[in-house]
Coordinates of C-alpha atoms in Angstrom, one line a residue:
M262 CA -20.1 -51.6 -48.5
Y263 CA -16.4 -51.0 -48.1
Y264 CA -17.1 -47.2 -48.4
V265 CA -19.5 -47.4 -45.4
F266 CA -16.9 -49.4 -43.4
D267 CA -14.2 -46.9 -44.2
V268 CA -16.3 -44.0 -43.1
A269 CA -17.2 -45.8 -39.9
V270 CA -13.6 -46.4 -39.2
V271 CA -12.7 -42.8 -39.8
V272 CA -15.6 -41.7 -37.6
V273 CA -14.6 -44.1 -34.8
L274 CA -11.0 -42.9 -35.1
I275 CA -12.0 -39.2 -34.9
L276 CA -14.3 -39.9 -31.9
T277 CA -11.4 -41.8 -30.2
L278 CA -9.0 -39.0 -30.8
F279 CA -11.6 -36.5 -29.7
Y280 CA -12.2 -38.4 -26.5
L281 CA -8.4 -38.8 -25.8
Y282 CA -8.0 -35.1 -26.3
L283 CA -10.8 -34.3 -23.9
I284 CA -9.4 -36.5 -21.2
T285 CA -5.7 -35.5 -21.7
Y286 CA -5.9 -31.7 -22.4
G287 CA -7.7 -30.8 -19.2
E288 CA -5.5 -33.0 -17.0
G289 CA -2.4 -31.5 -18.7
M290 CA -3.6 -28.0 -17.9
L291 CA -4.2 -28.8 -14.3
R292 CA -0.8 -30.4 -14.0
N293 CA 1.2 -27.8 -15.9
R294 CA -0.4 -24.7 -14.5
P295 CA -0.8 -25.2 -10.8
E296 CA -0.5 -21.5 -10.1
A297 CA -4.0 -21.0 -11.6
M298 CA -5.5 -22.9 -8.6
Q299 CA -3.6 -21.0 -6.0
V300 CA -5.9 -19.1 -3.6
A301 CA -5.6 -15.4 -4.1
S302 CA -7.1 -13.0 -1.5
S303 CA -6.5 -9.3 -1.1
T304 CA -4.3 -8.3 1.7
I305 CA -5.9 -5.6 4.0
I306 CA -4.0 -2.8 5.6
T307 CA -5.4 -1.1 8.7
N308 CA -4.3 2.0 10.6
A309 CA -3.6 2.3 14.3
E310 CA -7.3 2.5 15.1
G311 CA -8.0 -0.7 13.2
T312 CA -9.7 1.1 10.3
E313 CA -9.2 -0.5 6.9
I314 CA -7.1 2.0 4.8
S315 CA -6.3 -0.2 1.8
R316 CA -7.4 -3.5 0.2
L317 CA -4.7 -4.5 -2.2
H318 CA -4.9 -5.8 -5.8
T319 CA -4.3 -9.5 -6.1
Q320 CA -1.5 -10.6 -8.5
T321 CA -3.5 -10.9 -11.7
K322 CA -6.9 -9.6 -10.8
G323 CA -8.6 -6.9 -8.7
Y324 CA -9.8 -7.2 -5.1
S325 CA -10.6 -10.5 -3.6
E326 CA -11.2 -12.1 -0.2
Y327 CA -11.3 -15.8 0.0
A328 CA -14.1 -17.4 2.0
E329 CA -14.7 -21.1 2.8
L330 CA -18.0 -22.6 1.8
N331 CA -19.3 -22.8 5.3
A332 CA -18.8 -19.0 5.7
M333 CA -21.5 -18.6 3.1
P334 CA -25.2 -18.8 3.9
D335 CA -27.0 -21.8 2.3
L336 CA -29.4 -19.4 0.6
L337 CA -26.6 -17.6 -1.2
K338 CA -25.2 -20.9 -2.5
M339 CA -28.7 -22.0 -3.6
A340 CA -29.3 -18.7 -5.3
F341 CA -26.2 -19.1 -7.5
L342 CA -27.1 -22.7 -8.3
A343 CA -30.6 -21.7 -9.2
T344 CA -29.3 -19.0 -11.5
E345 CA -26.2 -20.6 -13.0
D346 CA -26.5 -24.4 -12.7
R347 CA -29.5 -25.9 -11.0
R348 CA -28.3 -29.5 -11.8
F349 CA -24.8 -28.9 -10.5
Y350 CA -24.8 -31.7 -7.9
N351 CA -26.3 -34.2 -10.5
H352 CA -23.9 -34.0 -13.4
D353 CA -20.2 -34.7 -13.9
G354 CA -19.2 -31.3 -15.1
L355 CA -21.4 -31.1 -18.2
D356 CA -25.0 -30.2 -18.0
F357 CA -26.2 -32.0 -21.2
I358 CA -29.8 -30.7 -20.8
G359 CA -28.6 -27.1 -20.5
L360 CA -26.0 -27.6 -23.2
G361 CA -28.5 -29.1 -25.6
R362 CA -30.9 -26.2 -25.0
A363 CA -28.0 -23.8 -25.7
I364 CA -27.0 -25.6 -28.9
M365 CA -30.6 -25.4 -30.2
Q366 CA -30.6 -21.7 -29.5
D367 CA -27.3 -21.3 -31.3
I368 CA -28.6 -23.2 -34.3
L369 CA -31.8 -21.1 -34.4
H370 CA -29.9 -17.9 -34.1
M371 CA -26.9 -19.0 -36.3
N372 CA -24.3 -17.9 -33.7
L373 CA -22.6 -18.9 -30.6
S374 CA -24.4 -16.6 -28.2
Q375 CA -25.6 -19.2 -25.8
G376 CA -23.1 -20.7 -23.4
G377 CA -25.0 -23.5 -21.7
S378 CA -21.9 -23.8 -19.4
S379 CA -22.1 -25.5 -16.1
I380 CA -20.5 -23.9 -13.0
T381 CA -17.5 -26.3 -13.5
Q382 CA -17.1 -25.1 -17.1
Q383 CA -17.3 -21.5 -16.0
L384 CA -14.7 -22.2 -13.4
A385 CA -12.5 -23.9 -16.0
R386 CA -12.9 -20.9 -18.4
N387 CA -12.2 -18.3 -15.7
L388 CA -9.1 -20.1 -14.4
Y389 CA -7.5 -21.2 -17.6
L390 CA -9.1 -19.7 -20.7
N391 CA -10.4 -16.5 -22.2
G392 CA -13.9 -15.5 -23.2
D393 CA -13.6 -16.2 -27.0
K394 CA -16.7 -17.9 -28.3
T395 CA -15.0 -20.5 -30.6
L396 CA -15.5 -24.2 -30.9
S397 CA -11.9 -25.0 -29.9
R398 CA -12.2 -22.9 -26.7
K399 CA -15.5 -24.7 -25.9
M400 CA -13.7 -28.1 -26.3
N401 CA -10.9 -27.0 -24.1
E402 CA -13.4 -25.8 -21.5
I403 CA -15.2 -29.1 -21.5
S404 CA -11.9 -31.0 -21.1
I405 CA -10.7 -28.9 -18.2
A406 CA -14.2 -29.2 -16.6
M407 CA -13.9 -33.0 -16.8
A408 CA -10.5 -32.9 -15.2
L409 CA -11.7 -30.6 -12.4
E410 CA -14.6 -32.9 -11.6
K411 CA -12.2 -35.9 -11.4
K412 CA -9.8 -34.1 -9.1
Y413 CA -12.1 -32.1 -6.8
S414 CA -15.4 -32.6 -4.9
K415 CA -18.5 -30.7 -5.9
D416 CA -18.2 -28.6 -2.7
E417 CA -14.6 -27.7 -3.5
I418 CA -15.5 -26.7 -7.1
L419 CA -18.5 -24.6 -5.9
E420 CA -16.2 -22.9 -3.3
M421 CA -13.6 -22.1 -5.9
Y422 CA -16.2 -20.8 -8.3
L423 CA -17.9 -18.5 -5.7
N424 CA -14.5 -17.1 -4.7
Q425 CA -13.2 -16.3 -8.2
I426 CA -16.3 -15.2 -10.1
Y427 CA -16.1 -11.6 -11.3
M428 CA -18.6 -9.3 -9.6
G429 CA -17.9 -5.9 -11.2
R430 CA -15.9 -2.9 -10.0
Q431 CA -12.7 -5.0 -9.8
E432 CA -14.2 -7.3 -7.2
Y433 CA -13.7 -11.1 -7.4
G434 CA -15.7 -13.5 -5.3
V435 CA -18.9 -13.2 -3.3
K436 CA -17.1 -12.1 0.0
A437 CA -15.4 -9.2 -1.6
A438 CA -18.6 -8.2 -3.4
A439 CA -20.6 -8.4 -0.2
W440 CA -18.3 -6.0 1.5
R441 CA -18.0 -3.7 -1.5
Y442 CA -21.7 -3.3 -2.3
F443 CA -23.3 -3.9 1.1
G444 CA -20.6 -3.3 3.7
M445 CA -21.1 -6.9 5.0
K446 CA -18.1 -8.7 6.4
D447 CA -20.2 -11.6 7.7
M448 CA -22.0 -13.1 4.8
H449 CA -24.5 -14.8 7.1
Q450 CA -25.9 -11.3 7.8
L451 CA -26.9 -10.8 4.1
K452 CA -30.6 -10.2 3.5
L453 CA -32.5 -12.0 0.7
W454 CA -32.6 -9.0 -1.6
Q455 CA -28.8 -8.7 -1.2
I456 CA -28.3 -12.4 -1.9
A457 CA -30.4 -12.2 -5.1
T458 CA -28.5 -9.0 -6.2
L459 CA -25.2 -10.8 -5.9
A460 CA -26.5 -13.9 -7.7
G461 CA -27.6 -11.7 -10.6
M462 CA -24.3 -10.1 -11.2
P463 CA -22.2 -12.8 -13.0
K464 CA -24.3 -12.5 -16.2
G465 CA -23.2 -8.9 -16.6
P466 CA -21.0 -7.5 -13.8
S467 CA -20.6 -4.1 -15.3
I468 CA -24.3 -3.5 -15.8
Y469 CA -25.9 -5.5 -13.0
N470 CA -23.9 -4.2 -10.1
P471 CA -26.0 -1.9 -7.9
V472 CA -23.5 0.9 -7.7
D473 CA -23.2 1.7 -11.4
H474 CA -26.7 0.7 -12.5
P475 CA -29.1 0.4 -9.5
E476 CA -32.3 0.1 -11.7
L477 CA -30.8 -2.6 -14.0
S478 CA -29.5 -4.4 -10.9
K479 CA -33.0 -4.2 -9.3
Q480 CA -34.6 -5.7 -12.5
R481 CA -32.0 -8.5 -12.6
R482 CA -32.6 -9.1 -8.9
A483 CA -36.3 -9.6 -9.7
V484 CA -35.4 -12.3 -12.2
I485 CA -33.3 -14.2 -9.7
L486 CA -36.0 -14.0 -7.1
G487 CA -38.4 -15.4 -9.6
L488 CA -36.1 -18.3 -10.2
M489 CA -35.7 -18.9 -6.5
H490 CA -39.4 -18.9 -6.0
E491 CA -40.0 -21.1 -8.9
Q492 CA -37.6 -23.7 -7.5
G493 CA -39.2 -23.5 -4.0
L494 CA -36.3 -21.8 -2.3
I495 CA -38.4 -18.8 -1.1
T496 CA -42.1 -18.0 -0.6
R497 CA -44.0 -15.6 -2.8
K498 CA -44.2 -13.1 0.0
Q499 CA -40.4 -13.2 0.5
M500 CA -40.0 -12.7 -3.3
L501 CA -42.3 -9.7 -3.4
Q502 CA -40.7 -8.0 -0.4
A503 CA -37.2 -8.5 -1.7
R504 CA -38.1 -7.2 -5.1
G505 CA -39.3 -3.9 -3.6
V506 CA -36.1 -2.9 -1.8
D507 CA -34.2 0.1 -3.2
Y508 CA -30.5 0.0 -3.0
T509 CA -28.8 2.5 -0.8
P510 CA -25.0 2.4 -0.8
P511 CA -23.5 1.8 2.6
E512 CA -20.9 4.1 4.1
T513 CA -18.1 1.8 2.9
V514 CA -19.2 2.5 -0.7
L515 CA -19.9 6.2 -0.2
N516 CA -16.4 6.7 1.2
A517 CA -14.7 4.6 -1.4
T518 CA -12.5 6.3 -4.0
T519 CA -13.2 5.9 -7.7
T520 CA -11.1 2.8 -7.7
P521 CA -12.8 0.5 -5.2
G522 CA -10.5 -0.8 -2.5
L523 CA -7.8 1.7 -3.1
S524 CA -6.5 3.4 0.0
E525 CA -7.5 6.9 0.8
P526 CA -5.3 9.3 -1.2
A527 CA -3.8 10.5 2.1
Y528 CA -2.3 7.0 2.7
V529 CA -0.9 6.2 -0.7
S530 CA 2.8 6.7 0.2
A531 CA 2.4 4.9 3.5
V532 CA 0.7 2.0 1.9
D533 CA 3.5 1.5 -0.7
A534 CA 6.0 1.6 2.2
V535 CA 4.0 -0.9 4.1
I536 CA 4.0 -3.3 1.2
Q537 CA 7.8 -3.0 0.9
E538 CA 8.2 -3.5 4.6
A539 CA 6.0 -6.6 4.7
S540 CA 7.9 -8.1 1.8
R541 CA 11.2 -7.5 3.5
L542 CA 9.9 -8.9 6.8
T543 CA 8.3 -12.1 5.4
G544 CA 10.6 -12.9 2.4
K545 CA 7.5 -12.8 0.1
S546 CA 7.6 -10.8 -3.1
E547 CA 5.5 -7.6 -3.2
A548 CA 3.1 -9.3 -5.6
E549 CA 2.7 -12.3 -3.2
T550 CA 2.2 -10.0 -0.3
Q551 CA -0.6 -8.2 -2.0
S552 CA -2.6 -11.4 -2.7
A553 CA -1.7 -13.4 0.5
G554 CA -5.0 -12.6 2.2
W555 CA -3.2 -11.1 5.2
V556 CA -4.3 -8.4 7.6
I557 CA -1.4 -5.9 8.1
Q558 CA -1.9 -3.7 11.2
T559 CA 0.1 -0.5 11.2
G560 CA 0.6 2.3 13.7
L561 CA -0.5 5.0 11.2
D562 CA -2.5 7.7 13.0
E563 CA -5.6 8.9 11.0
Q564 CA -5.6 12.4 12.4
A565 CA -1.8 12.9 11.8
Q566 CA -2.0 11.4 8.3
L567 CA -5.0 13.5 7.2
A568 CA -3.4 16.6 8.7
M569 CA -0.2 16.0 6.7
A570 CA -2.2 15.3 3.5
E571 CA -4.3 18.5 3.9
T572 CA -1.2 20.6 4.6
F573 CA 0.6 19.2 1.5
A574 CA -2.5 20.0 -0.6
D575 CA -2.2 23.7 0.4
A576 CA -0.3 25.4 -2.4
T577 CA 0.4 28.5 -0.2
R578 CA 2.9 26.4 1.8
F579 CA 5.1 26.1 -1.3
P580 CA 5.9 29.7 -2.4
D581 CA 8.6 28.6 -4.8
D582 CA 6.4 26.7 -7.2
R583 CA 7.0 27.4 -10.9
Q584 CA 4.4 27.5 -13.6
D585 CA 5.9 24.3 -15.2
E586 CA 6.8 22.4 -12.1
Q587 CA 5.8 22.2 -8.4
V588 CA 8.2 22.2 -5.5
Q589 CA 8.2 18.7 -4.0
A590 CA 8.2 17.8 -0.3
S591 CA 8.1 14.7 1.9
M592 CA 7.6 14.2 5.6
V593 CA 7.6 11.4 8.2
I594 CA 6.3 11.4 11.8
I595 CA 7.5 8.8 14.2
D596 CA 6.6 8.0 17.8
Q597 CA 10.0 8.0 19.5
H598 CA 8.7 5.8 22.3
N599 CA 8.1 2.7 20.1
G600 CA 9.4 3.6 16.6
E601 CA 6.0 3.5 14.9
V602 CA 5.5 5.7 11.9
K603 CA 2.4 7.7 12.5
A604 CA 2.2 9.5 9.2
M605 CA 4.1 9.7 5.9
M606 CA 3.9 11.6 2.7
G607 CA 6.3 10.8 -0.2
G608 CA 5.3 13.8 -2.3
R609 CA 2.7 16.5 -2.8
N610 CA 0.7 14.4 -5.2
P611 CA 1.7 10.8 -4.4
L612 CA 0.8 8.1 -6.8
K613 CA 0.5 4.4 -6.1
G614 CA 3.9 2.8 -7.0
G615 CA 5.4 6.3 -7.6
I616 CA 8.4 8.0 -6.1
N617 CA 8.3 7.9 -2.3
R618 CA 10.7 10.7 -1.3
A619 CA 10.1 10.0 2.4
I620 CA 12.2 6.8 2.2
M621 CA 14.7 7.5 -0.5
D622 CA 18.3 8.1 0.5
A623 CA 18.7 10.9 -2.1
R624 CA 19.0 14.3 -0.4
Q625 CA 21.8 16.2 1.4
P626 CA 20.6 17.0 4.9
G627 CA 22.7 20.2 5.3
S628 CA 22.9 21.6 8.8
S629 CA 20.2 19.3 10.1
F630 CA 23.0 16.6 10.1
K631 CA 25.2 18.6 12.6
P632 CA 23.6 17.1 15.7
I633 CA 24.1 13.6 14.3
I634 CA 27.6 13.8 13.1
A635 CA 29.3 16.7 15.0
Y636 CA 27.5 17.8 18.2
G637 CA 26.2 14.4 19.3
P638 CA 29.5 12.6 19.1
A639 CA 31.3 15.5 20.8
L640 CA 28.9 15.4 23.7
E641 CA 29.1 11.6 23.9
S642 CA 32.9 11.6 24.0
G643 CA 32.7 13.4 27.3
K644 CA 35.2 16.0 26.2
F645 CA 32.6 18.7 25.5
K646 CA 29.5 20.2 27.1
P647 CA 26.9 22.6 25.8
E648 CA 28.7 25.5 27.5
S649 CA 32.1 24.5 26.0
I650 CA 33.9 27.3 24.1
L651 CA 34.7 26.4 20.5
P652 CA 36.8 28.3 18.0
D653 CA 34.8 30.2 15.4
K654 CA 37.5 31.3 12.9
R655 CA 38.5 30.4 9.3
M656 CA 40.6 27.3 9.4
Q657 CA 42.0 24.9 6.9
Y658 CA 42.1 21.1 7.2
G659 CA 44.4 19.9 4.5
S660 CA 42.7 20.9 1.2
Y661 CA 39.4 21.5 2.9
Q662 CA 38.5 25.1 4.1
P663 CA 34.9 25.5 5.3
S664 CA 33.4 28.9 5.6
N665 CA 30.6 30.5 7.6
L666 CA 27.6 31.9 5.8
G667 CA 28.3 35.6 4.9
G668 CA 32.0 35.1 5.9
R669 CA 31.4 36.3 9.4
Y670 CA 33.4 34.9 12.4
S671 CA 33.3 35.7 16.1
G672 CA 36.6 34.2 17.1
S673 CA 35.0 31.9 19.8
I674 CA 31.5 30.8 20.7
A675 CA 29.8 28.4 23.2
M676 CA 28.7 25.1 21.7
S677 CA 25.0 25.7 22.4
Q678 CA 25.2 29.1 20.6
A679 CA 27.0 27.6 17.6
L680 CA 24.3 25.1 17.1
Q681 CA 21.5 27.6 17.8
K682 CA 22.9 29.9 15.1
S683 CA 23.9 27.0 12.8
I684 CA 27.5 28.3 12.4
N685 CA 29.7 26.1 10.2
A686 CA 33.3 26.6 11.5
P687 CA 32.7 25.2 15.1
A688 CA 30.8 22.1 13.7
V689 CA 33.7 21.2 11.5
W690 CA 36.3 21.8 14.2
L691 CA 34.3 19.6 16.6
L692 CA 34.2 16.7 14.1
H693 CA 37.9 17.0 13.5
E694 CA 38.6 17.0 17.3
T695 CA 36.2 14.0 18.0
G696 CA 37.4 12.0 15.0
L697 CA 35.7 10.8 11.8
K698 CA 35.7 7.2 12.8
Y699 CA 34.1 7.9 16.2
A700 CA 31.5 10.2 14.5
H701 CA 30.6 7.5 11.9
Q702 CA 30.1 5.0 14.7
F703 CA 27.9 7.4 16.6
A704 CA 25.7 8.0 13.5
A705 CA 25.4 4.2 12.9
R706 CA 24.0 3.8 16.4
L707 CA 21.3 6.3 15.4
G708 CA 20.5 4.2 12.3
I709 CA 22.5 6.1 9.7
E710 CA 25.3 4.0 8.1
L711 CA 27.9 6.1 6.3
G712 CA 30.2 4.8 3.6
K713 CA 33.9 5.3 3.0
E714 CA 33.1 8.2 0.7
D715 CA 31.9 10.0 3.8
L716 CA 35.2 9.8 5.6
N717 CA 35.8 13.6 5.2
L718 CA 35.1 16.7 7.3
S719 CA 32.5 18.1 4.9
I720 CA 29.9 15.7 6.4
A721 CA 29.9 18.1 9.4
L722 CA 27.8 20.4 7.2
G723 CA 25.6 17.6 5.8
G724 CA 27.6 16.8 2.7
V725 CA 26.7 13.1 2.6
H726 CA 27.7 11.3 -0.5
Q727 CA 24.6 9.2 -1.1
G728 CA 22.1 11.4 0.7
V729 CA 19.7 10.5 3.4
S730 CA 15.9 10.1 3.6
P731 CA 13.5 11.9 5.9
M732 CA 12.7 8.5 7.5
K733 CA 16.3 8.0 8.5
M734 CA 16.7 11.6 9.7
A735 CA 13.5 11.3 11.8
Q736 CA 14.7 8.0 13.3
A737 CA 18.1 9.5 14.2
Y738 CA 16.4 12.3 16.1
T739 CA 14.1 9.9 17.9
V740 CA 17.2 8.8 19.9
F741 CA 17.7 12.4 21.2
A742 CA 13.9 12.6 21.9
N743 CA 13.9 9.2 23.7
H744 CA 16.7 9.9 26.2
G745 CA 19.3 8.0 24.1
K746 CA 17.2 4.9 23.3
L747 CA 16.6 3.7 19.8
N748 CA 13.4 2.1 18.5
T749 CA 13.8 1.1 14.8
A750 CA 11.4 3.1 12.7
H751 CA 8.7 0.8 11.3
L752 CA 5.1 0.9 9.9
I753 CA 3.9 -2.6 10.7
R754 CA 2.7 -3.7 14.1
K755 CA 1.5 -7.1 13.2
I756 CA 0.7 -9.4 10.3
T757 CA -2.0 -12.1 10.5
D758 CA -3.0 -14.6 7.9
S759 CA -6.6 -15.3 6.7
R760 CA -7.2 -17.6 9.7
G761 CA -6.0 -15.0 12.2
R762 CA -2.7 -16.7 12.9
T763 CA 0.2 -14.3 13.6
I764 CA 2.9 -14.3 10.9
Y765 CA 4.8 -11.4 12.3
A766 CA 4.6 -9.1 15.4
H767 CA 7.0 -6.2 16.0
K768 CA 8.9 -6.1 19.2
S769 CA 10.2 -2.6 20.2
E770 CA 13.8 -2.6 21.2
N771 CA 14.0 0.6 23.3
K772 CA 17.8 0.0 23.1
Q773 CA 20.1 2.5 24.9
V774 CA 22.5 3.5 22.1
I775 CA 23.9 6.7 23.5
S776 CA 23.9 8.1 27.0
S777 CA 20.8 9.8 28.4
S778 CA 23.0 12.7 29.4
T779 CA 24.0 13.2 25.8
A780 CA 20.5 13.0 24.5
N781 CA 19.1 15.3 27.2
A782 CA 21.8 17.9 26.6
M783 CA 21.1 17.7 22.9
T784 CA 17.4 18.3 23.5
R785 CA 18.1 21.4 25.5
M786 CA 20.3 22.8 22.8
L787 CA 17.8 21.9 20.0
Q788 CA 15.0 23.6 22.0
N789 CA 17.1 26.8 22.0
V790 CA 17.4 26.4 18.2
V791 CA 13.6 26.6 17.9
S792 CA 12.9 29.1 20.7
Q793 CA 15.7 31.6 19.8
G794 CA 17.5 30.4 16.7
T795 CA 17.1 29.3 13.0
G796 CA 14.1 27.0 13.8
S797 CA 11.8 29.7 15.3
R798 CA 9.1 29.0 12.7
A799 CA 8.7 25.5 14.1
Q800 CA 7.3 26.7 17.4
L801 CA 4.1 25.1 18.7
G802 CA 3.1 27.5 21.5
Q803 CA 2.7 25.5 24.7
H804 CA 4.4 22.4 23.3
K805 CA 8.1 22.6 23.5
V806 CA 9.8 21.8 20.2
A807 CA 13.4 20.7 19.8
G808 CA 14.8 20.7 16.2
K809 CA 17.2 21.8 13.6
T810 CA 17.0 23.4 10.2
G811 CA 19.1 22.4 7.2
T812 CA 19.8 24.1 3.9
T813 CA 22.0 23.0 1.0
Q814 CA 23.0 25.6 -1.7
A815 CA 22.1 25.0 -5.3
A816 CA 25.6 26.0 -6.5
I817 CA 24.5 26.6 -10.0
P818 CA 26.8 28.7 -12.3
G819 CA 25.2 32.0 -13.1
V820 CA 22.6 31.7 -10.3
S821 CA 22.6 33.7 -7.1
R822 CA 24.5 32.1 -4.2
E823 CA 21.4 32.4 -2.2
A824 CA 19.6 29.8 -4.4
N825 CA 19.0 26.6 -2.5
R826 CA 18.6 23.0 -3.4
D827 CA 17.3 21.2 -0.2
L828 CA 15.4 22.6 2.7
W829 CA 15.0 20.6 5.9
F830 CA 13.6 20.7 9.3
V831 CA 13.9 17.8 11.8
G832 CA 12.4 18.1 15.2
Y833 CA 10.4 16.6 18.0
T834 CA 8.0 17.2 20.8
S835 CA 7.6 15.1 23.9
N836 CA 5.5 12.6 21.9
W837 CA 6.5 12.6 18.2
T838 CA 9.5 13.2 16.0
A839 CA 9.2 14.4 12.4
A840 CA 11.4 15.2 9.4
V841 CA 10.5 17.5 6.6
W842 CA 12.3 17.9 3.2
M843 CA 11.4 20.4 0.5
G844 CA 13.0 21.0 -2.9
F845 CA 12.7 20.3 -6.6
D846 CA 13.2 16.8 -7.9
H847 CA 15.8 18.2 -10.4
T848 CA 17.4 21.4 -9.4
D849 CA 18.6 23.6 -12.3
A850 CA 18.9 27.3 -13.3
E851 CA 15.1 27.5 -13.7
H852 CA 14.1 25.4 -10.7
Y853 CA 15.7 26.1 -7.3
M854 CA 14.5 27.1 -3.9
K855 CA 14.4 30.9 -3.3
S856 CA 13.2 30.3 0.3
G857 CA 15.2 29.2 3.2
S858 CA 14.7 26.4 5.7
G859 CA 12.1 28.4 7.6
V860 CA 9.4 27.2 5.2
A861 CA 10.2 23.6 6.1
A862 CA 10.1 24.5 9.8
E863 CA 6.7 26.2 9.2
L864 CA 5.4 23.1 7.4
F865 CA 6.5 21.0 10.4
A866 CA 4.6 23.3 12.8
T867 CA 1.4 23.4 10.6
V868 CA 1.2 19.6 10.4
M869 CA 2.1 18.9 14.0
R870 CA -0.3 21.5 15.3
S871 CA -3.2 19.8 13.4
A872 CA -2.0 16.3 14.1
T873 CA -1.9 16.7 17.9
Q874 CA -5.0 18.8 18.5

């Protein structure tokens, strides 16, 4: 008698503890891990034409696009309920009938193969737990499901479930899947066979998605259509018609890369730069930016970007490649009239999250810096004109004694001729006469801030301490191209949230930072550089090009003095300004540029010719 009583007390105690665990564990999880409930939706990036070029990974998952329940057709919701949890609106998180049936199957088969999980349980598992088939995980799942049912309405739970369910190929949620597999943005346009295909995927996303396994997907679709007919959701005729449709991938799938949603390879560097810019503009981290569900509109031009990518893929453009290492290159094209970046390549084989040489301040600009630091300030000072006669002789400035290439001096030369032939001595003399402080201020107005380490005359020849990026060089030259007006270089036109509200919109400054007379005189001189001087390989036929080459020597002991480290060309037409850099990532005795800056000028011409056809 006492033994039975003791057992009963123990059983009651165990059940009480079990019940307390069920009601406290789940509530604790919801309270302590609020980030699990945050809405994550992939940010979309478009080019200037409004074409989607990238759909970004969310913070912890793949690609997702959140949709409210009213954006989903009723038949889609009913198809998922018919398949996953037909009594969803009639239970409190646990479908005891389905659970009982699953337990019986587990007992018969002596394993835990049957889930019997309600939609709420599946949501709990997907948000907070893993897929382990253990008794403790099942208890935790039930507890969290109970807490979810207590805190949220049925519609809210169904909406969350349909937005986070895994649908194969790194797609999360029905909206992302509808776009990925059927090219449908508006889910109300989905046909019955497409709805049934989507509803069949959660059981096995990797084998039932129509891209990877169209036949298995079709078989699974038939099962779902049978369930929908059995529950009176569709007629027999509708069922048979939807069963017979063969899947044909839409253009959005046919054009997709091997990783769904990843931008076209041509846009990889630009997309990385867009994410960084969006993070800087909004104060959000890059991870938050990627899963904010925004639409980021850029000014990237498809024709220009593809032209740049195709040219960079042509190995004949890079004659100094070694067997063990490729020559690297980067390029930026900017519309000088508004500052929009039209195209960008950060390397010859850019990787997502990899080195973006187009925006790194890491390279010495050589003589391409002369217009920014020597000739531009001299013109702006009013003391010099393109026809001014400058000394071209060996001179010493304290401990610094620059020399001309080949040691040749003419005694005196007109400013425009000195720039055209890229002679060193006159450039250094001009900087000395104009003053380092004034020259620094001039460069800053063009967007290039120089440090105290650069308060020396060697910067006249591009000896910049930290180095500059092609982006900054191109932006500086846009001021010459735009009659002395600066528009800050940028990729992003506008950012809107998931509801279409504007978060950020760029406003072009078109700020007069140097005189138009200085800019126009510089343009005439730089046009001579291309038509008659060192930049002749940048010519574009009927389109006038203004620009400047730049070369820095490798200066490696035991290697020819003609070995180079950095090759540049920065130039512009009446529409666009571009900067090209070429070189090895690490220059040494085995890896240096044998070519001169003419190959950079030629790369500029090849890209610009294709980009503007």
